[in-house]
Amino acid sequence: MKILRNPKQKKVLYGIGLILLAAFPFLITNSYYLHVCISIGVYILLATSLNLVTGFAGQLSLGHAAFYGIGAYVGALLMLNFDVNFFLAMIASAVVSGLFGLLLGLPTLRLRGDYLAIVTLGFGEIVRLVFVNWAEVTRGPLGLPGIPSPSIFGFQISGRTAFYYLIIVLVLLTLFVMNRIVNSGVGMAMQTVKIDEIAAESIGIYPIKYKLIAFVVAAAFAGIAGCYYASYIAYISPTTFVYNTSVTILAMVVLGGLGSIPGSIIGAVILTLVPELLRFMSDYRMLIFGALMVFMMIFRPEGFWGASKRVKNIYKIKAGGGKNGSDSGDNQRHN
Amino acid sequence: MAQILETINATIKFGGLTAVNSVSITQEEGEILSLIGPNGAGKTTLFNLLTGVYRPTEGNIKFYGEEITGLKPHERVDKGISRTFQNIRLFHEMTVLENLLIANPDCHRESIWEAVFGGRKLRQKRQRVVEKCEGILKAIGLEDKLEELATNLPYGKQRLLEIGRALSTDPKLVLLDEPGAGMNSLEKEELSRLIYYITTDMKKNVLLIEHDMKFVMGISDRIVVLDHGEKIAEGKPEDIQNNPLVIEAYLGKGIPEDDDD
Amino acid sequence: MFTQQLMNGITVGGVYALIALGYTMVYGILKIVNFAHGDVFMMGMFLGMFFTQSLGLHYLIAFPLAAAATAFVGICIERIAYRPIRVADKLAVLISALGVSIFLQNLAMLVWGTETHTFNSGITVQTYRLGSVTLSNIQIGVIVLCCVLMIVLYVVVNKTKIGVAMRATSHSIVSAKLMGINTDRIISFTFGVGSVLACVAGILVGIYYDAVYPTIGYSYGLKAFAAAILGGIGSIPGAMLGGFVIGIVETFGAAYISSGYRDAFAFGILIIVLIFKPSGILGVKHVDKV
């Protein structure tokens, strides 16, 4: 990772990465690959947002798919029934999902570990049952077909290439926001809550506040992912927003490396690609996938890109009279 | 002298056990007050009552005359009470500097909007926080270790860092729970210098629990002795030293000269 | 109607209680949630079906064999997926458990296919009428077996030597080890017992509803887990109580309010109870030592 230490080289690398991402649809014309890329993008939104809750604030949530689903249904219903513009619908999705995050988090975030896990899991099940049973609005198990594509200033976004660019923009936006949050006082406060709540309280941090912030922000981004997904696939049904999806997202976060944004990205990429790559052995692929999860946890529990690789001074200010970046080599944690 | 801290008949029961029984103590502005007593006397429990980790079963706690009995721990920090722990509770996966930064109210009170959209103003605010923390790092003698992970520090330094973290909240009163435990005599000297620095230069008050009698007798203006959850004596160090009740509480051994715990 | 629903609720609740015991015992000892337990239940069901239907054994021989095989599965899960990471992060154990869960489900799909099987055990269902209440012999069997097994478990945990060892291990693995207890054996034993109970529950559900499929472990596992938490995880009487409460609440909810939301009632009551009593009905309040 030596090349990443120099900020200038880092910028060049990011630049090359961006150009590659932008050029991807021209290099690869197979639309199946584009579809896989878009799926990865959606999962990056979901995984990085869940990482804020589980990786940074240390709260185990097994109901992330519920917020994803709420966002999808809110977005789809607004676009279908009220002809709301996609981008407004997306904001509405974020707001409504975030509100549900607040609603669930407020009474339950003082519960410890496993208890919170089951409550979020139960919430996920309840939300799914509402999708299935509230047929007047959601059409129940039949789902909602014909969700329109977005349009910007009269230009219709349609076709996989356009959706590909849209998800790239959303991913970059999400990564920007997550990065800013994590490298701020709020993000640091979340981490203290994860490490030791009593110590955090002893320095004036109210744990529930930061758990709630993490929860609401994560829910809002899951909502955005849901709205995007609804518009991309054009059809949603309750079967997408199930417990298994929550588990897959959590697995991405944990396998990638808790408390690490690059980790969540890697987790999303790998867990989307592995089942696709194992497709040739279709019958055995999920079997192998399950076994891989176990082995990974035995042999590399910190994930592919654990938090131990995070940059040290997360406040991103060099101490020592405000000198900047003189010894960025020290910024990398030595393991 | 103004009274800064007062407990009135503070009592806490855990099931059948009365850990602290109707203890009333006061602390005046500017004085270093020490709590001593044998193991299990209820000293740390009293700290937990003062900092809000536990709610008293009965009794009241006042800070600068203001009733704080019902306040949560973080609200008491806002009022100006901070603490260290007997068994060090640093954020060990964070760096030395980060441990101080996060304790600064300007740091953790950043709003989410500020965090995401903040520009130069935010950077300036952060710079000020960093500078403040550097001042504290100098006082605790860790200014050359700021990028070190807390967990990699030697034990004595970890204790100092925890005191630094408590100072970083900009408190009026610092509660130190056995700050000298596990320190060698050199480190203890450093510690007493730091405590004097906190009280005289930084103009903060210190309430401490300590087992090392030499240390306590040397540094305290006044001492409160607890035994079995009750206050059995209170007074100047020399009075405490000769108090028969206190000697008895320490199981007739006399006051241990150098109980390093 | 009311009594009938109550009996139905108790039947389902008994099954949940049996599965919940597995969760709660493992949690009591290792402080981890065995998220694969629902799939152990499913395996027990399939193994019961396999020994009776496929091998044509009499159920009196087949069911004990199935229970033993399920116990073996449970012990293997602990050995392979939990033991190597027992001391590590809780989340690592959780992910490992989810991996096991995916593995078992897909294993069952490979071996038995994804379709729903009938459970032909050789036991014929008979119904009895008691006034307005209809009870089947299976229902009576479920209730009786649940009660008997719970009493047996209570006696084992509280009155036998291995029970004392279990309680000691649950108190502190380190101290138990120092006292000369073979804690690894106790842990295996706990997984074994939990799996046997799950297998019994699986066979009972299989016969009662006459439907066996690979993903059945999911909903039963979740609700039993909810039951364990509701009662206070780590508490054996709590798991039993939680199981019956969840069973009765969901049966009444489905009967009187809306059948589509059957599962929502179980989780709804769980969330409400936890908000007001975070440690569950019979759970011990957790005090952080400072």
XYZ file of C-alpha atoms in Angstrom, chain A residues 54 60 62 104 107-108 110-115 117-119 121-123 125-126 128-130 133-134 198 242-244 247 250-251 254-255 258 283-284 286-291 293-295 297-299 301, chain C residues 27 31 33 35 80-81 84-85 88-92 94-96 98-100 102-103 105-107 110 218 222 225-226 229 232-233 260-261 263-264 267-268 270-271 274-276 278-280 286 288-290:
100
model
C -22.689 -1.506 12.901
C -26.079 -4.696 15.361
C -30.622 -7.052 11.130
C -37.598 2.448 15.608
C -37.259 3.466 22.009
C -34.954 0.565 21.147
C -30.775 1.536 24.576
C -31.104 -2.228 24.218
C -27.880 -4.183 24.205
C -26.365 -6.100 21.287
C -28.402 -9.225 20.644
C -31.607 -7.629 21.854
C -30.535 -7.397 16.675
C -33.802 -9.224 17.281
C -35.802 -6.006 17.513
C -35.063 -8.194 12.744
C -38.631 -8.130 14.030
C -39.111 -4.659 12.601
C -40.458 -8.769 9.353
C -43.271 -6.410 10.331
C -42.370 -6.940 5.028
C -45.748 -8.145 6.294
C -47.163 -4.673 5.768
C -50.858 -7.394 3.467
C -51.598 -3.764 2.755
C -19.626 4.329 30.017
C -36.547 -9.778 3.248
C -34.399 -10.903 6.129
C -31.962 -12.570 3.719
C -28.195 -10.560 6.277
C -24.552 -7.235 7.083
C -22.283 -9.941 5.692
C -18.515 -7.664 8.316
C -16.623 -9.563 5.620
C -16.232 -3.410 10.240
C -26.665 -26.028 -7.331
C -23.700 -25.764 -5.038
C -25.015 -21.017 -2.035
C -23.690 -24.044 -0.187
C -20.134 -22.938 -0.926
C -21.042 -19.358 -0.119
C -22.237 -20.346 3.348
C -19.102 -22.390 3.988
C -18.584 -17.183 5.327
C -17.694 -19.596 8.118
C -14.097 -20.020 6.959
C -14.707 -15.714 10.113
C -12.366 -18.423 11.381
C -9.320 -17.327 9.447
C -12.432 -12.271 11.328
C -26.677 -18.245 25.086
C -23.251 -15.720 25.424
C -26.901 -16.400 19.637
C -28.523 -18.134 14.508
C -16.498 -26.385 13.192
C -18.101 -22.966 13.093
C -12.406 -21.760 16.525
C -13.774 -18.236 17.018
C -13.286 -13.570 19.167
C -15.781 -10.926 18.245
C -19.466 -11.635 18.764
C -20.181 -10.380 15.282
C -17.755 -12.892 13.830
C -22.940 -14.210 14.229
C -21.695 -14.136 10.647
C -20.334 -17.627 11.021
C -25.437 -17.111 9.322
C -22.984 -18.952 7.070
C -23.947 -22.250 8.715
C -27.159 -20.747 4.544
C -25.119 -23.934 4.261
C -30.605 -24.726 4.030
C -28.856 -25.342 0.736
C -27.689 -28.752 1.832
C -29.628 -30.385 -2.578
C -36.400 -19.557 9.147
C -36.977 -16.400 14.328
C -35.503 -16.710 19.121
C -38.022 -13.975 19.812
C -35.479 -13.063 24.247
C -35.217 -13.376 29.098
C -32.400 -15.021 27.187
C -51.946 -11.993 7.314
C -50.148 -10.307 10.157
C -45.889 -13.083 12.439
C -46.167 -9.373 13.130
C -42.530 -9.475 16.893
C -44.804 -6.648 17.948
C -41.487 -8.726 21.608
C -40.627 -5.131 20.756
C -38.323 -5.152 25.402
C -39.014 -1.428 25.412
C -40.542 -1.662 28.865
C -35.191 -4.646 28.298
C -34.003 -7.867 29.905
C -37.141 -9.831 29.047
C -27.688 -6.552 33.596
C -22.484 -2.739 34.157
C -19.651 -2.759 36.630
C -17.719 0.461 36.634
